[in-house]
Tab-separated table of C-alpha atoms and ligand atoms in Angstrom:
chain	number	residue	atom	x	y	z
K	252	MET	CA	0.000	0.000	0.000
K	253	LYS	CA	1.311	3.483	-0.845
K	254	LYS	CA	2.345	5.636	2.107
K	255	VAL	CA	1.187	9.235	2.543
K	256	ALA	CA	2.086	11.700	5.278
K	257	VAL	CA	-0.329	14.521	5.977
K	258	ILE	CA	1.267	17.388	7.851
K	259	GLY	CA	-1.171	19.976	9.128
K	260	SER	CA	-4.058	20.966	11.311
K	261	ILE	CA	-6.167	18.847	13.626
K	262	SER	CA	-9.095	20.827	15.056
K	263	MET	CA	-12.524	20.665	16.650
K	264	ASP	CA	-15.268	22.216	14.530
K	265	PHE	CA	-17.983	24.126	16.438
K	266	VAL	CA	-20.840	24.346	13.989
K	267	VAL	CA	-23.925	26.543	14.157
K	268	THR	CA	-26.630	26.053	11.555
K	269	THR	CA	-28.588	29.237	11.022
K	270	ASN	CA	-31.128	30.857	8.719
K	271	ILE	CA	-29.770	34.340	9.520
K	272	ILE	CA	-26.183	35.595	9.614
K	273	PRO	CA	-25.989	38.363	12.255
K	274	ASN	CA	-24.808	41.850	11.342
K	275	GLN	CA	-22.222	43.631	13.508
K	276	GLY	CA	-23.735	44.234	16.977
K	277	GLU	CA	-26.794	42.065	16.276
K	278	THR	CA	-27.927	38.869	18.023
K	279	VAL	CA	-29.932	36.276	16.134
K	280	VAL	CA	-31.362	32.860	17.035
K	281	GLY	CA	-29.737	29.855	15.354
K	282	GLU	CA	-31.242	26.491	14.426
K	283	ALA	CA	-28.719	23.938	15.730
K	284	PHE	CA	-25.280	23.501	17.287
K	285	GLN	CA	-22.973	20.500	16.927
K	286	THR	CA	-19.294	19.692	17.311
K	287	PHE	CA	-17.446	17.697	14.662
K	288	PHE	CA	-13.896	16.547	14.115
K	289	GLY	CA	-12.140	18.804	11.622
K	290	GLY	CA	-9.012	20.680	10.629
K	291	LYS	CA	-7.936	20.604	7.007
K	292	GLY	CA	-5.002	18.293	7.719
K	293	ALA	CA	-7.070	15.772	9.658
K	294	ASN	CA	-9.901	15.879	7.104
K	295	GLN	CA	-7.461	15.136	4.285
K	296	ALA	CA	-5.878	12.336	6.309
K	297	ILE	CA	-9.319	10.753	6.800
K	298	ALA	CA	-10.127	11.025	3.084
K	299	LEU	CA	-6.799	9.374	2.241
K	300	SER	CA	-7.349	6.622	4.776
K	301	ARG	CA	-10.907	5.908	3.588
K	302	SER	CA	-9.492	5.758	0.056
K	303	GLU	CA	-7.360	2.817	1.290
K	304	LEU	CA	-3.898	4.332	1.539
K	305	ASP	CA	-1.433	3.953	4.425
K	306	VAL	CA	-1.700	7.326	6.205
K	307	PHE	CA	0.619	8.989	8.737
K	308	MET	CA	-0.470	12.242	10.387
K	309	LEU	CA	2.033	14.777	11.709
K	310	GLY	CA	0.416	17.508	13.805
K	311	ALA	CA	-0.198	18.905	17.254
K	312	VAL	CA	-3.033	19.068	19.776
K	313	GLY	CA	-3.441	20.515	23.248
K	314	ASN	CA	-3.366	18.445	26.416
K	315	ASP	CA	-7.159	18.734	26.778
K	316	SER	CA	-10.187	16.505	26.257
K	317	PHE	CA	-10.553	17.715	22.668
K	318	GLY	CA	-6.944	16.788	21.927
K	319	ARG	CA	-7.468	13.253	23.197
K	320	SER	CA	-10.684	12.792	21.183
K	321	LEU	CA	-9.054	14.225	18.071
K	322	ILE	CA	-6.234	11.694	18.263
K	323	ASP	CA	-8.632	8.811	19.034
K	324	ASN	CA	-10.719	9.754	16.021
K	325	LEU	CA	-7.695	9.549	13.730
K	326	LYS	CA	-6.686	6.197	15.242
K	327	ASN	CA	-10.248	4.886	14.791
K	328	ASN	CA	-9.928	5.798	11.128
K	329	GLY	CA	-6.798	3.673	10.762
K	330	ILE	CA	-4.341	6.575	10.721
K	331	ASN	CA	-0.879	6.324	12.288
K	332	THR	CA	-0.716	9.040	14.997
K	333	GLU	CA	2.859	8.538	16.259
K	334	MET	CA	3.941	11.893	14.789
K	335	ILE	CA	1.247	13.882	16.636
K	336	GLN	CA	2.524	15.848	19.617
K	337	THR	CA	0.404	16.761	22.636
K	338	HIS	CA	1.346	20.123	24.165
K	339	ASP	CA	0.688	21.410	27.683
K	340	ASN	CA	-0.523	24.979	28.240
K	341	VAL	CA	-2.135	25.400	24.851
K	342	GLU	CA	-5.619	24.435	23.719
K	343	SER	CA	-6.368	22.237	20.712
K	344	GLY	CA	-7.085	24.004	17.442
K	345	SER	CA	-10.687	24.997	16.764
K	346	ALA	CA	-12.846	26.201	13.904
K	347	HIS	CA	-16.021	28.229	14.429
K	348	ILE	CA	-18.384	27.577	11.578
K	349	GLN	CA	-21.713	29.073	10.540
K	350	ILE	CA	-23.746	27.114	8.005
K	351	LYS	CA	-26.512	28.795	6.066
K	352	ASP	CA	-28.167	27.186	3.039
K	353	GLY	CA	-25.514	24.443	2.961
K	354	ASP	CA	-22.618	26.905	2.613
K	355	ASN	CA	-20.221	27.970	5.336
K	356	ARG	CA	-18.257	30.824	6.934
K	357	ILE	CA	-15.326	29.787	9.097
K	358	ILE	CA	-13.079	31.414	11.691
K	359	ILE	CA	-10.142	29.228	12.706
K	360	VAL	CA	-8.146	29.554	15.918
K	361	PRO	CA	-4.905	27.619	15.265
K	362	SER	CA	-3.740	27.222	18.921
K	363	ALA	CA	-1.727	23.940	19.031
K	364	ASN	CA	-1.597	23.788	15.230
K	365	ASP	CA	0.765	26.769	15.389
K	366	LEU	CA	3.273	24.577	17.245
K	367	ILE	CA	4.029	22.379	14.222
K	368	SER	CA	7.527	23.817	14.047
K	369	VAL	CA	10.449	23.152	11.711
K	370	GLU	CA	12.262	21.500	14.646
K	371	VAL	CA	9.368	19.089	15.236
K	372	VAL	CA	9.209	18.164	11.568
K	373	GLN	CA	12.994	17.684	11.457
K	374	SER	CA	12.745	15.167	14.277
K	375	TYR	CA	10.625	12.938	11.967
K	376	ARG	CA	12.956	13.225	8.945
K	377	GLU	CA	13.591	9.498	8.607
K	378	LYS	CA	9.902	8.606	8.707
K	379	LEU	CA	9.047	11.276	6.134
K	380	GLU	CA	11.732	9.998	3.780
K	381	GLN	CA	9.761	6.734	3.453
K	382	MET	CA	6.666	8.441	2.028
K	383	ASP	CA	5.330	8.194	-1.520
K	384	MET	CA	3.608	11.554	-1.104
K	385	VAL	CA	3.486	14.374	1.444
K	386	VAL	CA	0.306	16.466	1.704
K	387	LEU	CA	0.361	20.030	3.094
K	388	GLN	CA	-2.177	22.806	3.713
K	389	ASN	CA	-1.945	26.334	5.186
K	390	GLU	CA	-3.241	25.863	8.755
K	391	MET	CA	0.277	25.662	10.241
K	392	PRO	CA	3.271	28.029	10.345
K	393	MET	CA	4.449	29.150	6.908
K	394	GLU	CA	8.121	28.502	7.712
K	395	THR	CA	7.243	24.839	8.338
K	396	ILE	CA	5.476	24.612	4.990
K	397	GLU	CA	8.459	26.180	3.224
K	398	TYR	CA	10.897	23.856	4.997
K	399	LEU	CA	8.835	20.793	4.044
K	400	ILE	CA	8.611	21.795	0.391
K	401	GLU	CA	12.430	22.165	0.250
K	402	PHE	CA	12.911	18.915	2.198
K	403	CYS	CA	10.693	16.900	-0.145
K	404	SER	CA	12.029	18.528	-3.291
K	405	GLU	CA	15.650	17.687	-2.320
K	406	ARG	CA	14.641	14.046	-1.784
K	407	GLN	CA	12.293	13.824	-4.764
K	408	ILE	CA	9.311	13.024	-2.579
K	409	ALA	CA	6.081	14.106	-4.290
K	410	VAL	CA	4.240	16.959	-2.543
K	411	LEU	CA	0.650	18.038	-2.880
K	412	TYR	CA	0.258	21.556	-1.501
K	413	ASN	CA	-3.315	22.682	-0.923
K	414	PRO	CA	-2.820	26.413	-0.180
K	415	ALA	CA	-5.934	26.809	1.967
K	416	PRO	CA	-6.849	29.049	3.651
K	417	ALA	CA	-5.265	31.677	1.401
K	418	LYS	CA	-1.804	32.926	2.431
K	419	GLU	CA	1.056	34.443	0.490
K	420	ILE	CA	4.087	32.291	-0.337
K	421	SER	CA	7.055	32.918	-2.637
K	422	GLU	CA	6.759	31.446	-6.134
K	423	ARG	CA	10.099	29.684	-5.651
K	424	TYR	CA	8.325	27.222	-3.335
K	425	LEU	CA	5.400	26.773	-5.696
K	426	ASP	CA	7.892	25.790	-8.394
K	427	LYS	CA	9.059	22.906	-6.203
K	428	VAL	CA	5.732	21.264	-5.358
K	429	THR	CA	4.364	18.423	-7.474
K	430	TYR	CA	0.690	19.434	-7.298
K	431	LEU	CA	-0.812	22.751	-6.255
K	432	THR	CA	-4.576	22.825	-5.613
K	433	PRO	CA	-5.963	26.292	-4.777
K	434	ASN	CA	-9.551	27.341	-5.260
K	435	GLU	CA	-10.190	30.399	-7.444
K	436	HIS	CA	-9.853	32.869	-4.566
K	437	GLU	CA	-6.603	31.300	-3.323
K	438	ALA	CA	-5.214	31.190	-6.871
K	439	LEU	CA	-5.739	34.947	-7.217
K	440	LEU	CA	-3.772	35.599	-4.045
K	441	LEU	CA	-0.921	33.361	-5.248
K	442	PHE	CA	-0.832	34.789	-8.771
K	443	PRO	CA	-2.162	38.368	-8.628
K	444	ASN	CA	-2.629	40.143	-11.956
K	445	GLN	CA	-2.717	36.911	-13.938
K	446	SER	CA	-5.696	35.514	-15.766
K	447	GLN	CA	-6.701	31.978	-14.888
K	448	GLU	CA	-5.494	30.858	-18.302
K	449	GLU	CA	-2.033	32.364	-17.701
K	450	MET	CA	-1.750	30.722	-14.267
K	451	LEU	CA	-2.639	27.316	-15.647
K	452	ARG	CA	-0.283	27.616	-18.632
K	453	ASN	CA	2.614	28.562	-16.339
K	454	TYR	CA	2.169	25.352	-14.329
K	455	PRO	CA	1.152	22.555	-16.708
K	456	ASN	CA	0.154	19.271	-15.068
K	457	LYS	CA	0.821	20.789	-11.645
K	458	LEU	CA	-1.684	23.549	-10.952
K	459	VAL	CA	-5.256	22.369	-10.417
K	460	ILE	CA	-7.757	25.148	-9.700
K	461	THR	CA	-10.905	23.943	-7.978
K	462	LEU	CA	-14.113	25.623	-9.105
K	463	GLY	CA	-16.684	24.531	-6.498
K	464	ASP	CA	-19.782	23.143	-8.169
K	465	GLN	CA	-18.111	23.590	-11.578
K	466	GLY	CA	-15.398	20.999	-10.845
K	467	ALA	CA	-11.665	21.534	-11.398
K	468	VAL	CA	-9.422	22.749	-14.208
K	469	PHE	CA	-5.773	22.199	-15.249
K	470	PHE	CA	-3.546	22.644	-18.310
K	471	ASP	CA	-2.053	19.445	-19.741
K	472	GLY	CA	0.721	21.147	-21.764
K	473	GLU	CA	-1.465	21.509	-24.844
K	474	LYS	CA	-4.948	22.382	-23.722
K	475	GLN	CA	-6.994	23.425	-20.706
K	476	ILE	CA	-9.117	20.570	-19.328
K	477	THR	CA	-12.095	21.126	-17.044
K	478	VAL	CA	-13.285	18.056	-15.167
K	479	PRO	CA	-16.905	18.799	-14.198
K	480	ALA	CA	-18.276	18.300	-10.706
K	481	LYS	CA	-21.000	15.744	-10.166
K	482	LYS	CA	-24.484	17.156	-9.753
K	483	VAL	CA	-25.964	16.894	-6.270
K	484	ASP	CA	-29.686	17.351	-5.550
K	485	THR	CA	-29.412	18.621	-1.984
K	486	VAL	CA	-26.222	20.151	-0.625
K	487	VAL	CA	-26.237	19.754	3.150
K	488	ASP	CA	-22.755	21.004	4.136
K	489	THR	CA	-19.782	21.905	1.941
K	490	THR	CA	-17.342	21.966	4.901
K	491	GLY	CA	-14.463	19.613	4.095
K	492	ALA	CA	-15.467	19.178	0.433
K	493	GLY	CA	-12.082	20.514	-0.699
K	494	ASP	CA	-10.278	18.221	1.731
K	495	THR	CA	-12.159	15.181	0.445
K	496	PHE	CA	-11.345	16.242	-3.111
K	497	ASN	CA	-7.628	16.568	-2.318
K	498	GLY	CA	-7.476	13.205	-0.553
K	499	TYR	CA	-9.128	11.351	-3.400
K	500	PHE	CA	-7.113	13.239	-6.034
K	501	VAL	CA	-3.952	11.935	-4.320
K	502	LYS	CA	-5.442	8.431	-4.265
K	503	GLY	CA	-5.908	8.557	-8.044
K	504	ILE	CA	-2.381	9.832	-8.660
K	505	LEU	CA	-0.803	7.209	-6.383
K	506	GLU	CA	-2.780	4.474	-8.132
K	507	GLY	CA	-1.234	5.620	-11.416
K	508	LEU	CA	-4.323	7.311	-12.870
K	509	SER	CA	-3.997	10.367	-15.133
K	510	ILE	CA	-4.551	13.820	-13.620
K	511	GLU	CA	-7.899	13.988	-15.411
K	512	LYS	CA	-9.094	10.675	-13.977
K	513	SER	CA	-7.750	11.551	-10.529
K	514	LEU	CA	-9.727	14.795	-10.611
K	515	ALA	CA	-12.860	12.859	-11.539
K	516	LEU	CA	-12.244	10.648	-8.499
K	517	GLY	CA	-11.818	13.749	-6.293
K	518	ASN	CA	-14.999	15.306	-7.670
K	519	ALA	CA	-16.980	12.094	-7.153
K	520	ALA	CA	-15.833	11.790	-3.540
K	521	SER	CA	-16.588	15.408	-2.651
K	522	ALA	CA	-20.042	15.193	-4.261
K	523	ILE	CA	-20.846	12.403	-1.804
K	524	ALA	CA	-19.256	14.214	1.156
K	525	ILE	CA	-21.389	17.368	0.836
K	526	GLN	CA	-24.595	15.393	1.329
K	527	THR	CA	-23.832	14.875	5.038
K	528	LYS	CA	-23.279	17.382	7.824
K	529	GLY	CA	-19.757	17.639	9.316
K	530	ALA	CA	-16.380	17.864	7.611
K	531	GLN	CA	-15.485	14.201	8.075
K	532	SER	CA	-18.838	12.456	8.570
K	533	GLY	CA	-19.635	12.294	4.867
K	534	ILE	CA	-16.181	11.402	3.541
K	535	PRO	CA	-16.926	8.191	1.654
K	536	ALA	CA	-15.096	4.863	1.569
K	537	TYR	CA	-13.240	4.028	-1.648
K	538	GLU	CA	-15.754	1.384	-2.718
K	539	LYS	CA	-18.585	3.924	-2.671
K	540	VAL	CA	-16.621	6.478	-4.700
K	541	ALA	CA	-15.401	3.934	-7.250
K	542	ALA	CA	-19.026	2.908	-7.883
K	543	THR	CA	-19.951	6.453	-8.948
K	544	VAL	CA	-16.976	7.508	-11.147
A	709	RIB	O1	-11.679	22.533	5.196
A	709	RIB	C1	-12.617	22.454	6.225
A	709	RIB	C2	-11.967	22.666	7.537
A	709	RIB	O2	-11.484	23.975	7.602
A	709	RIB	C3	-12.894	22.515	8.711
A	709	RIB	O3	-12.995	21.186	9.177
A	709	RIB	C4	-12.319	23.454	9.741
A	709	RIB	O4	-11.624	22.817	10.744
A	709	RIB	C5	-11.419	24.395	8.941
A	709	RIB	O5	-10.136	24.307	9.326
């Protein structure tokens, strides 16, 4: 089985479902409140694990009840948690989510996720060198992301970098990743003043721009290819859709599928995921996805 390390956030999601988003200074009455396991790193690790890959998570939680549950949840999903550190005197990461009409607004509080330092990552060098792919997102310190991109590039370990949420990073790091998967908003921050066509042409077979319910687009060296999203009757919760997409895209690539087919796999998985509430609850097993591609 191919080995993947996910390095990134592990958080609790505090989710309010509401029909009204309050204005500044206003109080409104919501419909429901629930907690879910989340964090972009953990969500991607779960998608990879449910896609039947061997998954290793590197991250950090606080020494609190959330931290313990977050680690147990990853273990229960078959993920190796030996590279997760538990820190005293800091709370576990959290995300505060409002859902209205199936779509979300999110405030993240990184807390322990900010302690994924270069030094911590360096201490797991030998383990990381055994990986077929390393998967990164932006909910950890930028210097750690930059270090990991250099580390993997020097050792020719494939890297998927999902630059979410949007943050600036020098193009010299983007040049070194194997796959780069921003959404349209994140792509504009990475490549200001460029049209989408220019961005894609500059990074053939590397840059995949996700387009929400329109699917995903890349440039294959000759032409731009859009892989359409699957139609869904009722969208319940889009939280974690991008993470599911990234996990299943990696699955396709590691199984030797073309980028186009891997994107179709990612789209199929995220279409299933958004029909259930909670970032991880709806992430499907491989068998279910394969039946719909
Ligand atoms: O991508 C979705 C995730 O982003 C949520 O689970 C939440 O934790 C935020 O980090």
